[in-house]
Tab-separated table of C-alpha atoms in Angstrom:
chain	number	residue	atom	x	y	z
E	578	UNK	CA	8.207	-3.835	-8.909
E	579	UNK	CA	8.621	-0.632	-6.870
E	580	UNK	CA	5.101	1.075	-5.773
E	581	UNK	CA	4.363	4.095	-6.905
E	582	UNK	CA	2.490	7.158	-6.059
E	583	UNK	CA	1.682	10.331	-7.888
E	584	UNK	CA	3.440	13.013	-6.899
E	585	UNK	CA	1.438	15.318	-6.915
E	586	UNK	CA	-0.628	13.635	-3.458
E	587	UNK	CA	2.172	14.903	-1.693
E	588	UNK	CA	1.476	12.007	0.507
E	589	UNK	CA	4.444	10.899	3.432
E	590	UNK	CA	4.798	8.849	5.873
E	591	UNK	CA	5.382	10.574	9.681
E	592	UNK	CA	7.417	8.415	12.001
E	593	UNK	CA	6.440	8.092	15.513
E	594	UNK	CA	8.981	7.509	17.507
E	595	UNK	CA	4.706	-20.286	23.311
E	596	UNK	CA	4.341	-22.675	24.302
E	597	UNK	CA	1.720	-25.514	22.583
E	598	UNK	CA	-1.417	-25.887	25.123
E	599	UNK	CA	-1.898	-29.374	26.438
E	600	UNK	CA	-4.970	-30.862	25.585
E	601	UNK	CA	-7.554	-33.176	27.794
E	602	UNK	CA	-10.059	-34.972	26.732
E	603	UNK	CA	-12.672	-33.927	28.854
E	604	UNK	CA	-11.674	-30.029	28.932
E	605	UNK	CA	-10.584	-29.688	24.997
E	606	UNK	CA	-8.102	-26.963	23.736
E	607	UNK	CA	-7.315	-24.462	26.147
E	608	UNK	CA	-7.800	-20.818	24.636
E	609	UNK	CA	-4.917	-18.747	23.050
E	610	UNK	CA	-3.431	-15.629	24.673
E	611	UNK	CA	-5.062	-13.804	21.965
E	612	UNK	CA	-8.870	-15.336	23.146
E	613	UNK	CA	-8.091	-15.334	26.570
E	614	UNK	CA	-7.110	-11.176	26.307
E	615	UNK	CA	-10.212	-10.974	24.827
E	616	UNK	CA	-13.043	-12.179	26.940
E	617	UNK	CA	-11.488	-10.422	29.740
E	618	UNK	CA	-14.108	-8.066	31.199
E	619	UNK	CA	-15.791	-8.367	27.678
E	620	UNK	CA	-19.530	-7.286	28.444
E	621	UNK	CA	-21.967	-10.189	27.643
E	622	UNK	CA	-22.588	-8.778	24.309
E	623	UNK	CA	-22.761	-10.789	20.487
E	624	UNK	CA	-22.622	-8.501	17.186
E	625	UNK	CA	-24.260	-10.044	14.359
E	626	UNK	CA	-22.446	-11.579	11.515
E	627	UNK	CA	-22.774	-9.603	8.568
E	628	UNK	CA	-24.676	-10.917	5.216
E	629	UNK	CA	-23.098	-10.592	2.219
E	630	UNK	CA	-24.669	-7.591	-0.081
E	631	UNK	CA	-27.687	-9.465	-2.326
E	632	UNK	CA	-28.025	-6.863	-5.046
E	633	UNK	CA	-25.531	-7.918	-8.379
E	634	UNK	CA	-24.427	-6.003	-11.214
E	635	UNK	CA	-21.665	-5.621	-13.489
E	636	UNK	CA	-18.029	-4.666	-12.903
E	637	UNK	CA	-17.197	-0.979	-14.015
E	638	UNK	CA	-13.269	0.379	-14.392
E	639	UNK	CA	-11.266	3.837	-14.577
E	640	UNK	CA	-8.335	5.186	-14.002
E	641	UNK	CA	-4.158	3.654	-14.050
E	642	UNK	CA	-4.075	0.536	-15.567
E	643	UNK	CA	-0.200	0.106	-15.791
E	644	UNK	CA	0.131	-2.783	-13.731
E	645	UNK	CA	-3.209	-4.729	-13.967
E	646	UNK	CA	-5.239	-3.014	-11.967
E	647	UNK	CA	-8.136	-2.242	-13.995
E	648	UNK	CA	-8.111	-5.919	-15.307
E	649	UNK	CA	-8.416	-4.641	-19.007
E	650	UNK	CA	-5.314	-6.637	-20.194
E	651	UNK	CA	-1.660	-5.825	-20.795
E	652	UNK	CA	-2.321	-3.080	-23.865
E	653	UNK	CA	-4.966	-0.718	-21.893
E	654	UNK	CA	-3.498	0.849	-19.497
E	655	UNK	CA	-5.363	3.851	-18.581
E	656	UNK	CA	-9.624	4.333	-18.759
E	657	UNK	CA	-10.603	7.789	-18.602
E	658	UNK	CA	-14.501	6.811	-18.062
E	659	UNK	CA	-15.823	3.785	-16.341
E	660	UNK	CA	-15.118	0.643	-18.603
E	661	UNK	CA	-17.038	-2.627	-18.201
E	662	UNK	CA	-14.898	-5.305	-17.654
E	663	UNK	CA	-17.190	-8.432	-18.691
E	664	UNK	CA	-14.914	-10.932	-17.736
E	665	UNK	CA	-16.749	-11.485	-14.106
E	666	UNK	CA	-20.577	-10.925	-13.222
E	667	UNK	CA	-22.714	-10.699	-10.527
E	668	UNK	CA	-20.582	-8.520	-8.379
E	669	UNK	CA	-21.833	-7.322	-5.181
E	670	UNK	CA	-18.934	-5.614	-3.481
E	671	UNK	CA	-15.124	-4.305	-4.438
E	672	UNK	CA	-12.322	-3.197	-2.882
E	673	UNK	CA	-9.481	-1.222	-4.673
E	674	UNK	CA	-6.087	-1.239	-3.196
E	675	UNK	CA	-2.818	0.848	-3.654
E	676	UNK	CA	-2.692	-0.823	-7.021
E	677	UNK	CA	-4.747	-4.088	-7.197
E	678	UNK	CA	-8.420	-4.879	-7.545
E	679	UNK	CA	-10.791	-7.245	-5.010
E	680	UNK	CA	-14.289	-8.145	-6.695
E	681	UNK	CA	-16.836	-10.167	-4.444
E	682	UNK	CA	-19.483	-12.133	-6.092
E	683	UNK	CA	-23.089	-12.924	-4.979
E	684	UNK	CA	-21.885	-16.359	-4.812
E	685	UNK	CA	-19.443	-15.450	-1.799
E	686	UNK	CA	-16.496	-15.832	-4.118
E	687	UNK	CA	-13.188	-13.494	-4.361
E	688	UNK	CA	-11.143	-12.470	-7.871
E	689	UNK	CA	-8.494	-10.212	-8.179
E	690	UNK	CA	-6.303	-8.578	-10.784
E	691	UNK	CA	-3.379	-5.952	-10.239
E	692	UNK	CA	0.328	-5.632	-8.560
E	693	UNK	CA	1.716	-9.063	-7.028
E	694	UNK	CA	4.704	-8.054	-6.138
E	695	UNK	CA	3.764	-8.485	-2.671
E	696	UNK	CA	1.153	-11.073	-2.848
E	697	UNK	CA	-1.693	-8.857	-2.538
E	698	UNK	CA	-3.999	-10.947	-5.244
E	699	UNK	CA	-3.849	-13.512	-2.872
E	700	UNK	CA	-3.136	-16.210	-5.920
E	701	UNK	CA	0.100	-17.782	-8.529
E	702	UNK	CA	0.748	-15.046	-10.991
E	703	UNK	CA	3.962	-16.700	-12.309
E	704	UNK	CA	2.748	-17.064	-15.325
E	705	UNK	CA	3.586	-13.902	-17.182
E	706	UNK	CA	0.801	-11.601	-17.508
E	707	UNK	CA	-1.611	-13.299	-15.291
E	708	UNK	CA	-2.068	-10.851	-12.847
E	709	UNK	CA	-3.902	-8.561	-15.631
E	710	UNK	CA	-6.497	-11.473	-15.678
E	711	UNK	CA	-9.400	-10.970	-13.317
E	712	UNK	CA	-9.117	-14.914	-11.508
E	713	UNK	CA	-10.980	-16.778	-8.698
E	714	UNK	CA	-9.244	-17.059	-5.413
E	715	UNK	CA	-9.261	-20.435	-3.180
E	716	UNK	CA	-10.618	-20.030	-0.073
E	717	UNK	CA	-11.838	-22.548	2.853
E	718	UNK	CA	-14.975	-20.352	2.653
E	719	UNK	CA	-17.562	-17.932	1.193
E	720	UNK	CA	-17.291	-14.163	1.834
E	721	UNK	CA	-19.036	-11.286	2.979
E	722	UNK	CA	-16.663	-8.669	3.380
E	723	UNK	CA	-13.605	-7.528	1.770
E	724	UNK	CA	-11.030	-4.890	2.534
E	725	UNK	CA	-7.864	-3.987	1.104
E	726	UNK	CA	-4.913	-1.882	1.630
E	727	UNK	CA	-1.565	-0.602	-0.276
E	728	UNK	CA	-0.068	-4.651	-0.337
E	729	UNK	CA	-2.323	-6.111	1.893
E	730	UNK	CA	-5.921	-7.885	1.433
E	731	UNK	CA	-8.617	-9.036	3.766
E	732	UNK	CA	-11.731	-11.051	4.176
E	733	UNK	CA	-13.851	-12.151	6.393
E	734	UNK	CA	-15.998	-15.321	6.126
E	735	UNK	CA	-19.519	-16.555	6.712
E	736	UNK	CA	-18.273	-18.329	9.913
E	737	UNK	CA	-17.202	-15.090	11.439
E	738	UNK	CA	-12.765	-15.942	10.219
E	739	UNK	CA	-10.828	-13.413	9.194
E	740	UNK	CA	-8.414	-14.357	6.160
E	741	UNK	CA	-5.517	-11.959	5.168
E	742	UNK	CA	-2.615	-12.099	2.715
E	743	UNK	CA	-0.049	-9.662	0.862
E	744	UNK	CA	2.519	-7.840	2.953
E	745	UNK	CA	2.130	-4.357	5.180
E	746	UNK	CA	4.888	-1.511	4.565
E	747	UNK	CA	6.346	0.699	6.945
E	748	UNK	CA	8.919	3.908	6.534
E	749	UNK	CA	11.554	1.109	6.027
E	750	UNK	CA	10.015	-0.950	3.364
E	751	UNK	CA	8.465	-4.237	3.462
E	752	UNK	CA	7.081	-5.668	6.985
E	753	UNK	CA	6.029	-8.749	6.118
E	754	UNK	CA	2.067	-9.826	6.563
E	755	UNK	CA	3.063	-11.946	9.871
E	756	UNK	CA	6.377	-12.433	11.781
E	757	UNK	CA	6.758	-15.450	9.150
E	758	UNK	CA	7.030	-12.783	6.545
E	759	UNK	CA	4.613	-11.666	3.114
E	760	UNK	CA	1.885	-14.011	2.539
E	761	UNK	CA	1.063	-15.095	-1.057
E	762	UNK	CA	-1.942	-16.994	-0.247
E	763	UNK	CA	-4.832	-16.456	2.239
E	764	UNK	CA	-4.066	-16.795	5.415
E	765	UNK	CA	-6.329	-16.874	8.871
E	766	UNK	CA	-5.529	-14.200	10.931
E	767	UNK	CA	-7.055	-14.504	14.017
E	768	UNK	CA	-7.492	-17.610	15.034
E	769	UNK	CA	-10.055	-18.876	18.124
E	770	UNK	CA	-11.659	-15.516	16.893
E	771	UNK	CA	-15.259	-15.181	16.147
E	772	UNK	CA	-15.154	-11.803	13.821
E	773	UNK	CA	-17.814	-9.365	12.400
E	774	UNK	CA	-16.167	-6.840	10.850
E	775	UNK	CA	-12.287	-5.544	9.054
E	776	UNK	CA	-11.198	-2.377	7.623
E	777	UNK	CA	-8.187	-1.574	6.005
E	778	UNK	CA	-5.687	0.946	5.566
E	779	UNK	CA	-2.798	1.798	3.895
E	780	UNK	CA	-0.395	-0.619	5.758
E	781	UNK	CA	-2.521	-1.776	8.816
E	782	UNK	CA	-5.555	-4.046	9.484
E	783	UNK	CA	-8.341	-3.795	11.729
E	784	UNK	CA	-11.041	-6.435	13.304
E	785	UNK	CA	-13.708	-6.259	15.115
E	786	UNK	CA	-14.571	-9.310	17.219
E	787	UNK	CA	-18.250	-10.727	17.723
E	788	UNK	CA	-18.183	-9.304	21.377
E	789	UNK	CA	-16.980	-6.264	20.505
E	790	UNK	CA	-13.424	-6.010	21.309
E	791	UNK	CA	-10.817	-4.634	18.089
E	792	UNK	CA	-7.563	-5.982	17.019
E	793	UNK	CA	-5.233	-4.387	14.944
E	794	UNK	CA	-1.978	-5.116	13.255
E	795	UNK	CA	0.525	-3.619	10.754
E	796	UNK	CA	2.653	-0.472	10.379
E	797	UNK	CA	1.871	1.556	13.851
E	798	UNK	CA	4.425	4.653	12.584
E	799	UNK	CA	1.436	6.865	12.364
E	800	UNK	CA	-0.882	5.832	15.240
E	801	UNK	CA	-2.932	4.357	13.475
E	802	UNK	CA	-2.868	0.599	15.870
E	803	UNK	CA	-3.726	2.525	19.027
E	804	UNK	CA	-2.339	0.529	21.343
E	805	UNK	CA	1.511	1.225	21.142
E	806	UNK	CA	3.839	4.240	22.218
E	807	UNK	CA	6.507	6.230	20.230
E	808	UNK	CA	9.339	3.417	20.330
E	809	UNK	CA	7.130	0.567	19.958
E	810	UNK	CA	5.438	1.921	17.641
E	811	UNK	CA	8.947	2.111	15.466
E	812	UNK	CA	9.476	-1.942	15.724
E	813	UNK	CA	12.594	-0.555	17.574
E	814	UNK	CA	12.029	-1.985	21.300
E	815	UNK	CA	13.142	-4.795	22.657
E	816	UNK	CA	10.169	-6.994	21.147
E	817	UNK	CA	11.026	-5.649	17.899
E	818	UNK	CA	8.112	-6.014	15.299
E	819	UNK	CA	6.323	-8.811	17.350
E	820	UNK	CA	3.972	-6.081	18.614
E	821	UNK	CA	2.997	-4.835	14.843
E	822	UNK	CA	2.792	-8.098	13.254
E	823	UNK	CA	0.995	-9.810	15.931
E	824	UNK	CA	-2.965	-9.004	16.416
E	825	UNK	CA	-3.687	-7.450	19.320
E	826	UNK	CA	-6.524	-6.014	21.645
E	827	UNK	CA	-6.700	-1.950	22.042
E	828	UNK	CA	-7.438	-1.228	25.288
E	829	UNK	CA	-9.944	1.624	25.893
E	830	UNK	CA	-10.885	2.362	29.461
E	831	UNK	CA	-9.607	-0.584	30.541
E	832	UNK	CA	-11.498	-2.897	28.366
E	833	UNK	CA	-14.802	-1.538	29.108
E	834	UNK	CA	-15.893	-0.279	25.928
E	835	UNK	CA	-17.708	-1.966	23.570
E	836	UNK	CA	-17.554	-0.952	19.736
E	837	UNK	CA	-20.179	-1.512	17.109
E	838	UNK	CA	-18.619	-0.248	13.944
E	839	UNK	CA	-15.297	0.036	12.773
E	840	UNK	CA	-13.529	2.044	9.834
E	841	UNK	CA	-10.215	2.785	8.660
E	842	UNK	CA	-8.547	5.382	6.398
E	843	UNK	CA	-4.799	5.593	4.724
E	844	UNK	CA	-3.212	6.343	8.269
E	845	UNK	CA	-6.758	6.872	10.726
E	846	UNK	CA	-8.397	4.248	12.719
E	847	UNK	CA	-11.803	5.270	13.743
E	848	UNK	CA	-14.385	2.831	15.827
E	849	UNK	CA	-17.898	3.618	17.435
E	850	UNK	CA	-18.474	2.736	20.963
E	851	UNK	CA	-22.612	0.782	21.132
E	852	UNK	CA	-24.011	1.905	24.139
E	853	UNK	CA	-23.099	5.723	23.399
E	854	UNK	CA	-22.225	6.452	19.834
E	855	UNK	CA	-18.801	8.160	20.424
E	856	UNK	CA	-16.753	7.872	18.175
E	857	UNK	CA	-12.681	7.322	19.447
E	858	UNK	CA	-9.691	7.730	16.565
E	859	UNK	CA	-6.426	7.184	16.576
E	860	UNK	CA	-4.110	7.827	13.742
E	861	UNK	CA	-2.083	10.523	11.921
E	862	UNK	CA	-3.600	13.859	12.497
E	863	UNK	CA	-1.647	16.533	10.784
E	864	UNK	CA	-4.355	18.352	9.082
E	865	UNK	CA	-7.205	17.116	11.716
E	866	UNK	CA	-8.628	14.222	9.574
E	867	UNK	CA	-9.111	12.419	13.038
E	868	UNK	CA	-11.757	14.650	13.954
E	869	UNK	CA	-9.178	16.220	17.195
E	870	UNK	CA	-7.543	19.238	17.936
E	871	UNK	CA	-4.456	19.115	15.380
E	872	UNK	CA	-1.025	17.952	16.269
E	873	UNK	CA	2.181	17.368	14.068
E	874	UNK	CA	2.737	14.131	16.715
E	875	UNK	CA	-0.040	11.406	15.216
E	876	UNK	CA	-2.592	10.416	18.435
E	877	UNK	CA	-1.321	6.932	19.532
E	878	UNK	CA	-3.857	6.059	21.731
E	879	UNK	CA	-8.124	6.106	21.063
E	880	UNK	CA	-9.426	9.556	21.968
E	881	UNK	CA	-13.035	10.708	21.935
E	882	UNK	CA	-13.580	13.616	18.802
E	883	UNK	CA	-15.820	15.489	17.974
E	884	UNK	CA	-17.947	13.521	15.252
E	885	UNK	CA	-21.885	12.723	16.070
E	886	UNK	CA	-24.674	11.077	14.676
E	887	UNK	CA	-22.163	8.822	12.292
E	888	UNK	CA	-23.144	6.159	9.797
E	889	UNK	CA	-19.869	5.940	7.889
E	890	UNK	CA	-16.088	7.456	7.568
E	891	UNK	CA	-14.204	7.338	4.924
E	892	UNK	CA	-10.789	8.911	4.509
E	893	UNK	CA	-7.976	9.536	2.091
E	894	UNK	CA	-3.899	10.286	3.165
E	895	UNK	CA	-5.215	13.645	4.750
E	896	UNK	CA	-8.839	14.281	4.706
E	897	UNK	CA	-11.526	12.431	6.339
E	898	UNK	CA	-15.046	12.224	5.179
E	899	UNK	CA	-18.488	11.197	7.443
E	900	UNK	CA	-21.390	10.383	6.493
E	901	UNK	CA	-24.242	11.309	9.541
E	902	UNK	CA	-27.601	8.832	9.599
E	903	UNK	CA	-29.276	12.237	7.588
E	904	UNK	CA	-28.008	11.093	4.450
E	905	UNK	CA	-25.332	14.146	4.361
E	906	UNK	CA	-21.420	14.366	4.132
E	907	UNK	CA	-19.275	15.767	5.592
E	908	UNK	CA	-15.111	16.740	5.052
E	909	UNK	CA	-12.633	17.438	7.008
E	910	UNK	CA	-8.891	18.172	6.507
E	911	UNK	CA	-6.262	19.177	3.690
E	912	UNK	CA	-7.886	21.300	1.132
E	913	UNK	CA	-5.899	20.478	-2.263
E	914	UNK	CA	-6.447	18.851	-5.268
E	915	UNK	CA	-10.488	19.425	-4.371
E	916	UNK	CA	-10.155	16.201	-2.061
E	917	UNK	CA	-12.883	17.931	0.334
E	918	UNK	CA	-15.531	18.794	-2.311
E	919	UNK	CA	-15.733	22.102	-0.940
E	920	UNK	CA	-14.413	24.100	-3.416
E	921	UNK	CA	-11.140	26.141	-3.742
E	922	UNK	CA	-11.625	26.805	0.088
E	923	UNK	CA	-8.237	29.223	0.972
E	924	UNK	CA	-7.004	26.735	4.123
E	925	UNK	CA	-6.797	23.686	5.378
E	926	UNK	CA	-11.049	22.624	7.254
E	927	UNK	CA	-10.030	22.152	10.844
E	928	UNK	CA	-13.524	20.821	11.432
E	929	UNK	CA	-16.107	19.435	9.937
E	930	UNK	CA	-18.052	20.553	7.242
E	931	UNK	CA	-21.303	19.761	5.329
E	932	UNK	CA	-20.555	19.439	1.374
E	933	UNK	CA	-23.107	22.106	-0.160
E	934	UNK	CA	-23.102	20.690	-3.492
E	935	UNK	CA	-24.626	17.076	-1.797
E	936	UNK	CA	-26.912	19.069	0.813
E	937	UNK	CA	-29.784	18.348	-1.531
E	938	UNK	CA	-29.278	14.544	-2.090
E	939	UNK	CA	-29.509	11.421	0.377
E	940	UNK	CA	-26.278	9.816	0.064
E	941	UNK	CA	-25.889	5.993	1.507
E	942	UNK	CA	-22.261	5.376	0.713
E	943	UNK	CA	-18.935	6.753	0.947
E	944	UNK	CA	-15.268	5.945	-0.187
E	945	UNK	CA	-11.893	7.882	-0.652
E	946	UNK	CA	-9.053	7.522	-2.228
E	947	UNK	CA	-5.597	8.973	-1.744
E	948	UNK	CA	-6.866	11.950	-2.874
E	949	UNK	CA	-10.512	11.180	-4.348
E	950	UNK	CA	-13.921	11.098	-3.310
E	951	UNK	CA	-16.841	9.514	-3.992
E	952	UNK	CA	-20.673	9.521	-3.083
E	953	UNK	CA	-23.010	7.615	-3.817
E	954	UNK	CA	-26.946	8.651	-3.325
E	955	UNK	CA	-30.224	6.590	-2.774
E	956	UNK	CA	-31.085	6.947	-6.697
E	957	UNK	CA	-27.940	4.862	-7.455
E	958	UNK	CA	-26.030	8.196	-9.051
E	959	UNK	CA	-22.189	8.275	-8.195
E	960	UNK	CA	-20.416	11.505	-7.307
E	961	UNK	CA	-16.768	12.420	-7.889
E	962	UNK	CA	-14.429	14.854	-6.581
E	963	UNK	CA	-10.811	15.180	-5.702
E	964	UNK	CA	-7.468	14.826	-7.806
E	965	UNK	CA	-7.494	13.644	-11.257
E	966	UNK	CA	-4.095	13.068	-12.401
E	967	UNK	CA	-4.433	9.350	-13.455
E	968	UNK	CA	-8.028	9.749	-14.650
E	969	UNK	CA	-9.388	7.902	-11.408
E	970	UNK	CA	-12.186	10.122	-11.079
E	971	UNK	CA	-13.975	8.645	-14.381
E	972	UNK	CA	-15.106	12.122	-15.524
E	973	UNK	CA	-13.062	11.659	-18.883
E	974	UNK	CA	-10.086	13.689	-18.343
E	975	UNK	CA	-7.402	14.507	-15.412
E	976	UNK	CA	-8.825	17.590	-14.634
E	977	UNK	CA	-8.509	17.967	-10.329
E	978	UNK	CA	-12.559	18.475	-9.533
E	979	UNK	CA	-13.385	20.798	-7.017
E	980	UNK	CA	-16.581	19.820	-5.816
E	981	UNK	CA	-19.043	17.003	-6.515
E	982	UNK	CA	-19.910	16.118	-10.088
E	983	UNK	CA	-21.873	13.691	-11.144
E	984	UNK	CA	-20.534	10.497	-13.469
E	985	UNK	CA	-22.530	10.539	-16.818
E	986	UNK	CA	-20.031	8.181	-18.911
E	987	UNK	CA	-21.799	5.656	-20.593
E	988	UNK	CA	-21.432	2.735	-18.508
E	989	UNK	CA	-23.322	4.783	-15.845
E	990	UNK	CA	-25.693	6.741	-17.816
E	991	UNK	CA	-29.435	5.016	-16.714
E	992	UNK	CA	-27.726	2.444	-14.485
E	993	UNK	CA	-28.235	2.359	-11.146
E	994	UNK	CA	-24.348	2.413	-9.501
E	995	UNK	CA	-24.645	-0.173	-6.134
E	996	UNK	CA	-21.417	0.582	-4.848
E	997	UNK	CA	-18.060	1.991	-5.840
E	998	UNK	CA	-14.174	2.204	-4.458
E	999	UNK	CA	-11.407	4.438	-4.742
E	1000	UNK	CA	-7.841	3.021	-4.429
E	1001	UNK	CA	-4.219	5.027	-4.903
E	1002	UNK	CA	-4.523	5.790	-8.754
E	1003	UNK	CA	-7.985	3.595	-10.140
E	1004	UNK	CA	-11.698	3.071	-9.253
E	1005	UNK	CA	-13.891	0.491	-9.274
E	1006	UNK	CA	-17.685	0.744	-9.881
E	1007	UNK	CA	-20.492	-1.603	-9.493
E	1008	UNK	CA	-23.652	-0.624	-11.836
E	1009	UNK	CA	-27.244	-2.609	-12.516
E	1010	UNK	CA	-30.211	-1.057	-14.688
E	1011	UNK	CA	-31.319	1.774	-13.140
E	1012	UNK	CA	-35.161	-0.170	-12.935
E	1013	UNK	CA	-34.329	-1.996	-10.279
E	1014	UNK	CA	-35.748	0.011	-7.122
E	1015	UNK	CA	-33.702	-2.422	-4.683
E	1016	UNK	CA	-30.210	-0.989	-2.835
E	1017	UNK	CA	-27.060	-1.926	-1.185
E	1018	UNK	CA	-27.254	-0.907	2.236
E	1019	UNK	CA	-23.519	0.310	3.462
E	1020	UNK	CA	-22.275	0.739	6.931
């Protein structure tokens, strides 16, 4: 099945130009390359594991339904409003891809429903139809994080592994997950790796190790790996796509650096360095969503911009959003379709901007979409803005929303909403009764 996009995002791509280890009894297994690159000049720090979110609720769906996403079967294909799907409970966190669904469960466990094509449900879905059936994934362990991307899915474990599957996609088509090729089931992606965070984006991955260090792998056309020029970049030098496909370290300041958070948009990379809160980014730049003076080249190395006081960022194809520790959000970035909640604003927000319409709430959670936008606030309400062309916003129509509104369907009328994601052309939603005072926290 061929991907696609709405064409009224707009959206393109921008092209930028072993040996075993012997083994001793008394030593063990010597490190990898990969660990040994690593704990080079790596500060004696440890970032926690995370814990997987503890507050459950039911599973809410809108939007394009066409190829499974929404998990609704093979006759609905297209919710205007969020739609319980009752067919998995106790959901604590989601993650919407390009055109597939990720549900995590309170019990640690993954489903998934949507496009296969590429192996992105991480599961056999040769049995016609099955990939419109919401279905349990195997995996060697229970989660706590899940990201997703265009083809590509990712998890991280209890134990601090990473496990990916799918494929990544470049301006040439299909990369393959590894150098091995697409990966229908999960696979562990860093290995000797003790991991505490991923993020996703379109067509890349990106880790954060226990003592700080990232990795990233996938499509680097746009930047977005920050550790490879122009040609390398392409998968056109002499080491071909080895360098994409392969996780490796990005070096900032010669190692030095130690990052804290990390978060990833369709082409952006951003992380935060601990000991001073800067924020570096890397990424595809043309209409400033990385936060740096703009450029029609993307930035292919991690540069300090000019973002402060950041909890979260979230980002879409071309617009950025961050959420500062005050609870308020800010845009940044292309202006159409409404994607920046700022209204019908007459060019392009070169930096960045509070939304007025949220100055009065205190939002704990962001997500994009291509296009989209969503908040949500401390009181469990959910906020929508951006393009509505396949009904993804859940306001009941395709209407493009200029600025925030809130979501009064009645799935999320006197529910409190726990946590919600956008992906290319559907949303996911997470709601419990609105009596329960307790919330997700989000980085």
């Amino acid at each position: 099945m061929v991907k696609r996009k709405s064409s009224k995002t707009g959206t393109t791509r921008v092209s930028g130009g072993s040996d075993a280890s012997k083994e001793s009894k008394e030593e063990g297994p010597r490190p990898t390359k990969l660990a040994r690159t690593a704990s080079k000049r790596t500060p004696p720090v440890a970032l926690p594991i995370p814990t997987r979110p503890t507050v459950a609720g039911n599973l809410l769906v809108c939007g394009q339904g066409d190829v499974g996403q929404l998990g609704l079967g093979e006759d609905v294909m297209e919710k205007s409003r969020p739609a319980l799907l009752p067919d998995v409970k106790n959901v604590v966190d989601v993650a919407a891809g390009g055109m597939h669904s990720i549900v995590l469960t309170k019990e640690g466990e993954l489903y998934s429903f949507g496009c296969n094509d590429e192996g992105a449900l991480g599961r056999d879905t040769s049995e016609e139809g099955s990939e419109f059936n919401c279905t349990k994934l195997k995996l060697p362990g229970k989660v706590v994080k899940v990201s997703a991307g265009d083809s590509h899915t990712a998890c991280l474990l209890e134990d601090g592994r990473v496990f990916a599957w799918g494929s990544f996609r470049d301006s040439h088509g299909n990369m393959g997950l590894t150098l091995e090729g697409n990966k229908k089931e999960p696979v562990h992606i860093v290995p000797d790796m003790t991991c505490v965070d991923i993020a996703s984006g379109a067509d890349h991955l990106v880790i954060l190790t226990q003592a700080g260090k990232i990795f990233t792998v996938g499509c680097a056309e746009q930047g977005q790996l920050g550790r490879l020029g122009i040609r390398a970049a392409s998968g056109e030098s002499r080491r071909g796509k080895t360098h994409l496909l392969s996780p490796e370290l990005v070096q900032i300041k010669f190692g030095r650096v130690v990052a804290d958070a990390i978060w990833a948009s369709t082409y952006c990379t951003f992380l935060r360095e601990k000991d001073t809160n800067k924020i570096y980014a890397f990424g595809l730049n043309n209409y400033n969503q990385l936060g740096l003076k703009k450029t029609s080249e993307p930035s292919f190395t991690p540069k300090v911009n000019s973002f402060n006081d950041v909890h979260k960022i979230a980002g879409g194809s071309h617009h950025t959003l961050v959420l500062k520790n005050d609870g308020k959000v800010y845009a940044i970035g292309r202006k159409e379709y409404g994607r920046l909640g700022l209204g019908k604003v007459e060019a392009d927000v070169e930096e960045l901007t509070v939304i007025p319409k949220l100055a009065d709430k205190k939002v704990t959670h962001i997500t994009c979409g291509d296009c989209t936008s969503f908040a949500l606030t401390d009181a469990g309400e959910v906020f929508a803005w951006g393009i509505g062309t396949n009904s993804q916003l859940g306001t009941g129509n395709d209407e493009d929303v200029w600025e925030p509104v809130l979501l009064t369907g009645a799935q999320v009328k006197d529910k409190r909403v726990i946590t919600v994601a956008g992906g290319a052309q559907h949303t996911l939603f997470t709601v419990e009764d609105k009596k329960t005072p307790e919330t997700n926290g989000k980085k």
